Coordinates of C-alpha atoms in Angstrom, one line a residue:
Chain A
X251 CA -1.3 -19.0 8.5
X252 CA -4.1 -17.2 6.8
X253 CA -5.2 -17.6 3.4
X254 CA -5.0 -13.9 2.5
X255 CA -1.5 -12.1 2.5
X256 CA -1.8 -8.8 4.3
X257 CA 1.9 -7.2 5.7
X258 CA 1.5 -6.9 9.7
X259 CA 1.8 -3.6 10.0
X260 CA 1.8 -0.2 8.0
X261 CA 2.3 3.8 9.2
X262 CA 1.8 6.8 8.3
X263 CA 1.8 10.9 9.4
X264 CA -1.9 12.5 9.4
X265 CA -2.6 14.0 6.0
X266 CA -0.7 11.3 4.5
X267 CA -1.8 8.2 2.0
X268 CA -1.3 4.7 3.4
X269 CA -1.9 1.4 0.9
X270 CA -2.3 -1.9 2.4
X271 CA -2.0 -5.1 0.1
X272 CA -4.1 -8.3 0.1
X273 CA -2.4 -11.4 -1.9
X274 CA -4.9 -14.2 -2.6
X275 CA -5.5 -17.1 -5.5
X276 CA -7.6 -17.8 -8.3
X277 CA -10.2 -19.6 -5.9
X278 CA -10.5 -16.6 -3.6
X279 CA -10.2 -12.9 -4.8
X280 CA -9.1 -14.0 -8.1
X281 CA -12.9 -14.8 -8.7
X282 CA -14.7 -13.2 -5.7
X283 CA -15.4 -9.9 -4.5
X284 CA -13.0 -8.1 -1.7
X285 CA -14.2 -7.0 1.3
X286 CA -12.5 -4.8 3.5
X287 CA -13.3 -4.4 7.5
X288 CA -11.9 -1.8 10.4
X289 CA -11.8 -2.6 13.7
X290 CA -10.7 -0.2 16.1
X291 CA -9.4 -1.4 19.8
X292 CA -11.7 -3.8 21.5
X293 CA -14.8 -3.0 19.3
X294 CA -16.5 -5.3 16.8
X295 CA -15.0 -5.2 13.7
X296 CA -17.3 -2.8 10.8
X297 CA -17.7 -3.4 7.2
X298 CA -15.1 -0.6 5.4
X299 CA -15.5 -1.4 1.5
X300 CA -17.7 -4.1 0.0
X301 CA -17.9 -5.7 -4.0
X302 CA -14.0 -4.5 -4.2
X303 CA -14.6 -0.5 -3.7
X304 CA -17.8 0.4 -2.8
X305 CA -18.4 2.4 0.5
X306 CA -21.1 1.5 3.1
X307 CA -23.2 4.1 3.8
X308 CA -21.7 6.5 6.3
X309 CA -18.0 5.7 5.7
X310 CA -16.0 8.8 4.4
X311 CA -14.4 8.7 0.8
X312 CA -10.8 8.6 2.2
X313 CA -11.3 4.9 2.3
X314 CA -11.4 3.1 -1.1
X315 CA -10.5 -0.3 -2.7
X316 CA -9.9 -1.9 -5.4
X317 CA -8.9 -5.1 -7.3
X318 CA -6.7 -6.7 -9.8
X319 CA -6.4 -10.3 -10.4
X320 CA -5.7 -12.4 -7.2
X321 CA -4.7 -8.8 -5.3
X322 CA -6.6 -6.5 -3.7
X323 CA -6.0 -3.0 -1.9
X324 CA -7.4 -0.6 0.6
X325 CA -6.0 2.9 0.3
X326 CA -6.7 5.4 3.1
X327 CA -5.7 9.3 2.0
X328 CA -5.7 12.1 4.1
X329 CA -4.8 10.2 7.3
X330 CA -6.2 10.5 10.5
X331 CA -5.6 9.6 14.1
X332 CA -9.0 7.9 14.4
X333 CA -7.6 5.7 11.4
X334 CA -5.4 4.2 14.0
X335 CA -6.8 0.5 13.6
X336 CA -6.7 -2.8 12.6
X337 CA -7.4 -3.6 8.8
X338 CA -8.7 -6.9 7.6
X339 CA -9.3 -8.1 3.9
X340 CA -11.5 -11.1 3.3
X341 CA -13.3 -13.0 0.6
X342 CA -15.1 -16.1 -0.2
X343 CA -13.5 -18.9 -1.2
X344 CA -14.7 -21.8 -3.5
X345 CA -12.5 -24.4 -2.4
X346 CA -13.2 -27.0 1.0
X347 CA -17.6 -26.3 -0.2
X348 CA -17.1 -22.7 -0.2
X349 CA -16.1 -20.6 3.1
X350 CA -15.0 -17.0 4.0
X351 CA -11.5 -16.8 4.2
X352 CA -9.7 -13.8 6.3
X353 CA -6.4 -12.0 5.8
X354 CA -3.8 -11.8 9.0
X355 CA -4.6 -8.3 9.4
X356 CA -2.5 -5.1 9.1
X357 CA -2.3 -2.5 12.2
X358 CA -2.2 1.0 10.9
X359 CA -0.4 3.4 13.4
X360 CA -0.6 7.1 12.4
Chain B
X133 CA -31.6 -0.2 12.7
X134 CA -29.9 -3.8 11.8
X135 CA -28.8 -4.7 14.9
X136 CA -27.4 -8.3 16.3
X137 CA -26.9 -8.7 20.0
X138 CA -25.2 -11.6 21.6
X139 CA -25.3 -13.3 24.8
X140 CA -23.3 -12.8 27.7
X141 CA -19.6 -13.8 28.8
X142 CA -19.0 -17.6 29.4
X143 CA -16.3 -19.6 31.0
X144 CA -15.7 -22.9 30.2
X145 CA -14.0 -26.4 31.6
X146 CA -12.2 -28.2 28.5
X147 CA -14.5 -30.5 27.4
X148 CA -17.4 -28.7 27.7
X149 CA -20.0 -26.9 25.3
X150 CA -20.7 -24.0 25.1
X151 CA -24.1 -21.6 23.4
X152 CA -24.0 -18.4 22.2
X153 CA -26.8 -17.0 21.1
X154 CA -27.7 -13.9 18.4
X155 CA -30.9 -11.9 18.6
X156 CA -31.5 -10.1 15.3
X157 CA -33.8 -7.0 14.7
X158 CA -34.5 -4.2 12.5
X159 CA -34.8 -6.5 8.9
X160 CA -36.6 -9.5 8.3
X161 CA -34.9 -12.1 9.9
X162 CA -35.1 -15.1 7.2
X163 CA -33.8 -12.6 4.3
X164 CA -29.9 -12.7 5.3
X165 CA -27.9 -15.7 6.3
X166 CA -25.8 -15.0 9.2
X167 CA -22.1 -15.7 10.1
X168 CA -20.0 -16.7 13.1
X169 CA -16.6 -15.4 13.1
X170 CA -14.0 -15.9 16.3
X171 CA -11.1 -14.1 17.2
X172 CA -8.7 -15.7 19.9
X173 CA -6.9 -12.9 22.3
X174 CA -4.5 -10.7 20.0
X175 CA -5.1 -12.9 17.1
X176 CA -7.0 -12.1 13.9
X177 CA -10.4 -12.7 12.6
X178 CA -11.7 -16.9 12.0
X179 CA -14.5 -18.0 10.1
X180 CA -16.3 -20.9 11.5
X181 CA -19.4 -21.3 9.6
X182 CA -22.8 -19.4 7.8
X183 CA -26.3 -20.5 8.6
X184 CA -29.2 -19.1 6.5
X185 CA -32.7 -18.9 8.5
X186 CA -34.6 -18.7 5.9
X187 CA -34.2 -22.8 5.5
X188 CA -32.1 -24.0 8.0
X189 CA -29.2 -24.6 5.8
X190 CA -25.6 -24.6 7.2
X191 CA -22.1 -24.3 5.8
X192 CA -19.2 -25.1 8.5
X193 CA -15.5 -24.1 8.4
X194 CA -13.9 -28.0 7.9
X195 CA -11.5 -27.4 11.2
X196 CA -15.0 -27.5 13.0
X197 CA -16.4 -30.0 11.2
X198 CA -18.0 -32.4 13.8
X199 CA -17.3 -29.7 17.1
X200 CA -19.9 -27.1 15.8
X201 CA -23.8 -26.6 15.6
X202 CA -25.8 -23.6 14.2
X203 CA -29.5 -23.1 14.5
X204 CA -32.2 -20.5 14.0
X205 CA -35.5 -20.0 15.7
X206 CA -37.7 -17.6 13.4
X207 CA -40.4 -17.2 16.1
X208 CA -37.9 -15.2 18.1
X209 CA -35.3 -13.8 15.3
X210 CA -32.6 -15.6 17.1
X211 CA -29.2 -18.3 15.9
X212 CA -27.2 -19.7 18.3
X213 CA -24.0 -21.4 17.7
X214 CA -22.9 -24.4 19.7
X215 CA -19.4 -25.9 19.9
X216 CA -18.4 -28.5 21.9
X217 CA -15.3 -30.3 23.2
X218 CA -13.9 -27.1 24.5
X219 CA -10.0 -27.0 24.5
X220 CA -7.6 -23.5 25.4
X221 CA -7.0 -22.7 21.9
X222 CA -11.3 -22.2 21.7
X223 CA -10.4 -19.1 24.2
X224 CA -11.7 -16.3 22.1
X225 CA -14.4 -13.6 21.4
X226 CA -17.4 -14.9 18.9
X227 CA -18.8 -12.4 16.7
X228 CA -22.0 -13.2 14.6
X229 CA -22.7 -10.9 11.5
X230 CA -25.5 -10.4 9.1
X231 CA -24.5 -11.2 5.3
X232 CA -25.4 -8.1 3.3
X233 CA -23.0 -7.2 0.3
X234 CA -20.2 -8.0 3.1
X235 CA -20.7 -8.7 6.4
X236 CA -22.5 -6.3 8.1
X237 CA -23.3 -5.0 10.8
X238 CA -21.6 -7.5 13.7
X239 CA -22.9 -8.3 17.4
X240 CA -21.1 -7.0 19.8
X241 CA -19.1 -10.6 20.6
X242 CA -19.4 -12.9 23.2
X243 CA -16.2 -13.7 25.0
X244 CA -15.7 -17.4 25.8
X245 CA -13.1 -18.5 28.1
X246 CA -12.4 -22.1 28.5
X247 CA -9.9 -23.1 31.5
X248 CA -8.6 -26.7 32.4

């Protein structure tokens, strides 16, 4: 059972806008930043969005985020087929001395 | 570039240790703290714990309280991560990361199979 809420799954048709939730608490996103991360079949996972919605260097501006309260979001427009991944949110948390907690993950299938 | 690279495939008997280790380059090493994160076959991403090399400090994920040990060794860029008392359910692919703003970038994973 993962701290973070994330739905298991989410799909889409290239060219079309996909939104994938993140439910949290007060003790995670509700005073932390959101990160999001991509990880693409058998590879490492990469850092997508950092601070809630800002882009790493390098990662194109159909990917944002953003925040509100103890949710978060990652919204990918103009679909592609190399977006076919797995999507993890993930935050610290201040309870147990502080540690990173990890959403279930949501595989997008375009 | 900021780079990590990890040590190779290891398997396990339960009740063993094992080591992985994580070679950093292209920053200076004691400026970012690093983390270990698993992920167990078709299963999502686990925390386990953050060490920071520029003083040795660690932070562990309480459900490995006790089974895990991170170092650094400045002189060659390097944190390893130790866990012992190896069981099935410690089957998985260890990633360490470099804490930016986010974690970034990762090694390339180590994976760790433990059989009975």
């Amino acid at each position: 059972q993962s701290v973070l809420t994330q739905p298991p799954s989410a799909s889409g048709t290239p060219g079309q806008r996909v939104t994938i939730p993140c439910s949290g608490s007060r003790s995670n996103i509700g005073t932390n930043t959101v990160n999001w991360y991509q990880q693409l079949p058998g590879t490492a996972p990469k850092l997508l969005i950092y601070s809630s919605n800002q882009r790493p260097s390098g990662v194109p501006d159909r990917f944002s985020g953003s925040k509100s309260g103890t949710s978060a979001s990652l919204a990918i427009s103009g679909l592609q087929s190399e977006d076919e991944a797995d999507y993890y949110c993930a935050a610290w948390d201040n309870s147990l001395n502080g540690r990173v907690v990890f959403g279930g993950g949501t595989k997008v299938t375009v | 570039q900021v780079q990590l690279v990890q040590s190779g495939a290891e398997v396990k008997k339960s009740g063993a240790s094992v080591e992985v280790s994580c070679k950093a380059s292209g920053y200076t090493f004691t400026t970012s703290p690093i983390h270990w994160v698993r992920q167990a076959p078709g299963q999502g991403l686990e925390w386990m714990g953050i060490i920071n090399p520029s003083d040795g400090s660690t932070r562990y994920a309480q459900n490995l309280q006790g089974r895990v040990i991170m170092i650094s060794d400045s002189s060659t860029s390097t944190v390893y991560m130790e866990l012992s008392s190896l069981t099935s359910e410690d089957t998985a692919v260890y990633y360490c990361a470099r804490d930016a703003p986010g974690i970034t970038p990762w090694g390339q994973g180590t994976l760790v199979t433990v059989s009975s």
